[in-house]
GROMACS .gro file of C-alpha atoms in nm:
model
  209
    1MET     CA    1  -5.925   0.484   0.305
    2ASN     CA    2  -5.814   0.238   0.081
    3LEU     CA    3  -6.094   0.044  -0.038
    4HIS     CA    4  -5.924  -0.238  -0.233
    5SER     CA    5  -5.667  -0.498  -0.077
    6ASP     CA    6  -5.605  -0.629  -0.412
    7THR     CA    7  -5.263  -0.563  -0.571
    8SER     CA    8  -5.363  -0.629  -0.934
    9ALA     CA    9  -5.319  -0.392  -1.225
   10GLY     CA   10  -5.695  -0.369  -1.321
   11PRO     CA   11  -6.032  -0.515  -1.170
   12PHE     CA   12  -5.985  -0.858  -1.299
   13TRP     CA   13  -5.691  -1.081  -1.323
   14VAL     CA   14  -5.603  -1.441  -1.345
   15ASP     CA   15  -5.423  -1.609  -1.035
   16GLU     CA   16  -5.193  -1.853  -1.186
   17GLU     CA   17  -5.005  -1.887  -0.847
   18TYR     CA   18  -5.316  -2.044  -0.679
   19ASP     CA   19  -5.399  -2.234  -0.993
   20ARG     CA   20  -5.077  -2.421  -0.948
   21GLU     CA   21  -5.048  -2.453  -0.581
   22TYR     CA   22  -5.374  -2.629  -0.533
   23ALA     CA   23  -5.419  -2.827  -0.850
   24SER     CA   24  -5.531  -3.178  -0.809
   25ASP     CA   25  -5.331  -3.305  -1.098
   26GLY     CA   26  -5.028  -3.089  -0.974
   27VAL     CA   27  -5.040  -2.879  -1.288
   28SER     CA   28  -5.348  -2.657  -1.335
   29ARG     CA   29  -5.685  -2.649  -1.137
   30TYR     CA   30  -5.832  -2.495  -1.459
   31GLY     CA   31  -5.707  -2.725  -1.713
   32ALA     CA   32  -5.858  -3.001  -1.488
   33TYR     CA   33  -6.215  -2.815  -1.491
   34VAL     CA   34  -6.167  -2.758  -1.895
   35ARG     CA   35  -6.081  -3.136  -1.941
   36ASP     CA   36  -6.385  -3.223  -1.764
   37ARG     CA   37  -6.619  -3.001  -1.996
   38LEU     CA   38  -6.463  -3.104  -2.306
   39ALA     CA   39  -6.791  -3.321  -2.387
   40SER     CA   40  -7.029  -3.054  -2.271
   41SER     CA   41  -6.942  -2.658  -2.257
   42PHE     CA   42  -6.656  -2.673  -2.500
   43ALA     CA   43  -6.778  -2.952  -2.734
   44GLU     CA   44  -7.043  -2.711  -2.842
   45CYS     CA   45  -6.779  -2.493  -2.999
   46TRP     CA   46  -6.698  -2.756  -3.242
   47GLU     CA   47  -7.017  -2.957  -3.276
   48THR     CA   48  -7.273  -2.693  -3.292
   49TRP     CA   49  -7.110  -2.394  -3.492
   50GLY     CA   50  -6.920  -2.454  -3.805
   51GLU     CA   51  -6.841  -2.079  -3.872
   52PRO     CA   52  -6.492  -1.989  -3.732
   53SER     CA   53  -6.586  -1.642  -3.590
   54SER     CA   54  -6.915  -1.813  -3.446
   55ARG     CA   55  -6.652  -2.109  -3.272
   56ARG     CA   56  -6.416  -1.821  -3.151
   57VAL     CA   57  -6.705  -1.639  -2.956
   58GLU     CA   58  -6.856  -1.966  -2.824
   59PHE     CA   59  -6.519  -2.082  -2.702
   60ALA     CA   60  -6.415  -1.766  -2.536
   61SER     CA   61  -6.792  -1.777  -2.364
   62ALA     CA   62  -6.699  -2.121  -2.245
   63ALA     CA   63  -6.357  -2.039  -2.118
   64TRP     CA   64  -6.474  -1.746  -1.936
   65ARG     CA   65  -6.750  -1.949  -1.751
   66THR     CA   66  -6.537  -2.227  -1.666
   67ALA     CA   67  -6.246  -1.977  -1.510
   68THR     CA   68  -6.536  -1.803  -1.274
   69GLY     CA   69  -6.797  -1.882  -1.045
   70PRO     CA   70  -6.983  -2.074  -0.974
   71VAL     CA   71  -6.784  -2.328  -1.207
   72MET     CA   72  -6.482  -2.262  -1.014
   73ALA     CA   73  -6.457  -2.141  -0.648
   74PRO     CA   74  -6.230  -1.989  -0.632
   75GLY     CA   75  -6.210  -1.869  -0.985
   76TYR     CA   76  -5.911  -1.898  -1.212
   77VAL     CA   77  -6.018  -1.513  -1.271
   78ARG     CA   78  -6.027  -1.330  -0.957
   79SER     CA   79  -6.176  -0.966  -0.945
   80SER     CA   80  -6.155  -0.666  -0.714
   81SER     CA   81  -6.458  -0.664  -0.447
   82ARG     CA   82  -6.610  -0.386  -0.617
   83VAL     CA   83  -6.712  -0.635  -0.905
   84LEU     CA   84  -7.044  -0.811  -0.837
   85GLY     CA   85  -7.057  -1.001  -1.132
   86ALA     CA   86  -6.917  -1.047  -1.501
   87ARG     CA   87  -7.055  -1.257  -1.773
   88VAL     CA   88  -6.931  -1.299  -2.118
   89GLU     CA   89  -7.157  -1.474  -2.371
   90ARG     CA   90  -7.267  -1.468  -2.729
   91ASN     CA   91  -7.470  -1.156  -2.860
   92GLN     CA   92  -7.792  -1.377  -2.986
   93TRP     CA   93  -7.855  -1.056  -3.243
   94ASP     CA   94  -7.553  -1.037  -3.442
   95GLY     CA   95  -7.295  -1.311  -3.306
   96SER     CA   96  -7.078  -1.062  -3.138
   97LEU     CA   97  -6.888  -1.137  -2.817
   98ILE     CA   98  -7.040  -0.908  -2.527
   99ALA     CA   99  -6.972  -0.881  -2.157
  100ALA     CA  100  -7.215  -0.779  -1.873
  101VAL     CA  101  -7.046  -0.646  -1.550
  102SER     CA  102  -7.190  -0.534  -1.242
  103LEU     CA  103  -7.023  -0.289  -1.005
  104VAL     CA  104  -7.052  -0.179  -0.637
  105ALA     CA  105  -7.155   0.207  -0.683
  106PRO     CA  106  -7.214   0.498  -0.464
  107TRP     CA  107  -7.565   0.636  -0.413
  108PRO     CA  108  -7.694   0.862  -0.694
  109ALA     CA  109  -7.633   1.220  -0.605
  110ALA     CA  110  -7.994   1.301  -0.574
  111LEU     CA  111  -8.020   1.039  -0.245
  112ALA     CA  112  -7.629   1.131  -0.125
  113ARG     CA  113  -7.711   1.501  -0.109
  114SER     CA  114  -8.013   1.485   0.125
  115PHE     CA  115  -8.121   1.286   0.439
  116ASP     CA  116  -8.454   1.411   0.431
  117TRP     CA  117  -8.613   1.094   0.217
  118GLN     CA  118  -8.461   0.871   0.488
  119GLY     CA  119  -8.712   0.966   0.770
  120GLY     CA  120  -8.494   0.909   1.035
  121ARG     CA  121  -8.410   0.550   0.924
  122ARG     CA  122  -8.043   0.618   0.870
  123TRP     CA  123  -7.994   0.401   0.551
  124ARG     CA  124  -7.637   0.277   0.530
  125ASP     CA  125  -7.412   0.199   0.220
  126TRP     CA  126  -7.225  -0.082   0.131
  127PRO     CA  127  -7.026  -0.229   0.434
  128THR     CA  128  -6.680  -0.311   0.398
  129GLU     CA  129  -6.437  -0.518   0.594
  130LEU     CA  130  -6.037  -0.508   0.663
  131ARG     CA  131  -5.883  -0.761   0.430
  132GLY     CA  132  -5.501  -0.752   0.395
  133ASP     CA  133  -5.374  -0.458   0.338
  134GLY     CA  134  -5.708  -0.270   0.271
  135TYR     CA  135  -6.082  -0.263   0.289
  136GLU     CA  136  -6.300  -0.494   0.077
  137PHE     CA  137  -6.668  -0.448  -0.012
  138VAL     CA  138  -6.885  -0.731   0.168
  139GLU     CA  139  -7.276  -0.822   0.191
  140PRO     CA  140  -7.442  -0.688   0.487
  141THR     CA  141  -7.471  -0.998   0.752
  142GLU     CA  142  -7.813  -1.050   0.913
  143GLN     CA  143  -7.679  -0.906   1.234
  144ASP     CA  144  -7.602  -0.596   1.044
  145VAL     CA  145  -7.958  -0.583   0.875
  146ALA     CA  146  -8.112  -0.624   1.195
  147GLY     CA  147  -7.934  -0.307   1.355
  148ALA     CA  148  -7.980  -0.077   1.038
  149PRO     CA  149  -8.150  -0.046   0.686
  150PHE     CA  150  -7.898  -0.077   0.382
  151MET     CA  151  -7.912   0.044   0.041
  152GLN     CA  152  -7.667  -0.105  -0.169
  153ALA     CA  153  -7.640   0.075  -0.503
  154SER     CA  154  -7.494  -0.099  -0.817
  155LEU     CA  155  -7.405  -0.005  -1.160
  156ALA     CA  156  -7.451  -0.232  -1.464
  157LEU     CA  157  -7.233  -0.229  -1.773
  158THR     CA  158  -7.299  -0.399  -2.090
  159PHE     CA  159  -7.089  -0.375  -2.391
  160ALA     CA  160  -6.904  -0.539  -2.692
  161VAL     CA  161  -6.589  -0.720  -2.629
  162PRO     CA  162  -6.323  -0.739  -2.925
  163VAL     CA  163  -6.224  -1.081  -3.036
  164ASP     CA  164  -5.948  -0.992  -3.262
  165ARG     CA  165  -5.690  -1.085  -2.969
  166LEU     CA  166  -5.855  -1.397  -2.860
  167PRO     CA  167  -5.717  -1.735  -2.980
  168GLU     CA  168  -5.942  -1.940  -3.287
  169ALA     CA  169  -6.134  -2.211  -3.155
  170PRO     CA  170  -5.988  -2.560  -3.135
  171GLU     CA  171  -6.110  -2.778  -3.404
  172GLY     CA  172  -6.165  -3.069  -3.160
  173PRO     CA  173  -6.101  -3.205  -2.799
  174ASP     CA  174  -5.753  -3.300  -2.890
  175ASP     CA  175  -5.641  -2.994  -3.053
  176GLY     CA  176  -5.480  -2.792  -2.770
  177VAL     CA  177  -5.824  -2.689  -2.576
  178GLU     CA  178  -5.638  -2.614  -2.220
  179ASP     CA  179  -5.373  -2.404  -2.377
  180CYS     CA  180  -5.632  -2.207  -2.614
  181ALA     CA  181  -5.854  -2.174  -2.304
  182ARG     CA  182  -5.596  -2.009  -2.078
  183GLN     CA  183  -5.519  -1.776  -2.401
  184ALA     CA  184  -5.887  -1.668  -2.433
  185VAL     CA  185  -5.923  -1.597  -2.046
  186GLU     CA  186  -5.599  -1.395  -2.043
  187GLY     CA  187  -5.734  -1.197  -2.362
  188LEU     CA  188  -6.083  -1.149  -2.205
  189VAL     CA  189  -5.895  -1.013  -1.861
  190VAL     CA  190  -5.735  -0.773  -2.071
  191GLU     CA  191  -6.036  -0.644  -2.265
  192LEU     CA  192  -6.250  -0.607  -1.925
  193ASN     CA  193  -5.982  -0.436  -1.760
  194ARG     CA  194  -5.964  -0.188  -2.055
  195ALA     CA  195  -6.354  -0.104  -2.055
  196VAL     CA  196  -6.435  -0.157  -1.685
  197GLY     CA  197  -6.095  -0.049  -1.511
  198PRO     CA  198  -6.146   0.314  -1.583
  199VAL     CA  199  -6.477   0.315  -1.462
  200VAL     CA  200  -6.335   0.146  -1.141
  201ASP     CA  201  -6.078   0.417  -1.091
  202VAL     CA  202  -6.325   0.685  -1.119
  203LEU     CA  203  -6.576   0.491  -0.824
  204ALA     CA  204  -6.267   0.421  -0.604
  205GLY     CA  205  -6.222   0.822  -0.587
  206GLY     CA  206  -6.521   0.835  -0.377
  207ARG     CA  207  -6.581   0.766  -0.035
  208SER     CA  208  -6.768   0.479   0.130
  209ARG     CA  209  -7.060   0.589   0.390
   0.00000   0.00000   0.00000
């Protein structure tokens, strides 16, 4: 059974087509959101941090937050239904860039290979729903839970993100912020796919219960 209707090359991708088609300014939804945050999220990059590497990290974090939910819904960055969440932020310990990604996962082997612990309750795994050409993971509805208990396992990935391929942070609000933000997001998508993609590929080889 195909558990993914997504046709992207990795678990994350930028939806340029939707961004243009539904832009309030006729150009880019993401660009409009970036402009709305020039005096807040993005301003911290050039007003708070003086060191270039710190500004780059803060700018990449702000670009990602703006491109994803809950700021943008749907996001400029899209993800596989197996991705429950993805944050990119500054590591307060050393100032590096880190990502935290949570994924839908199968049950641990100790639980999956035996039903004795269920006590006749018949626990169910993540539900799936047919969308497009395949099935996607969804949260159980209240009706679902009324009929059976669910145990939804997840996997947490936390890792450092290389910044050498990310753009330098702009010097101010008039320094091509929109283009730099898009470049930062595209670079982050590449790096997250590089780290998370192989994990998703292995998980996708399993069967949903």
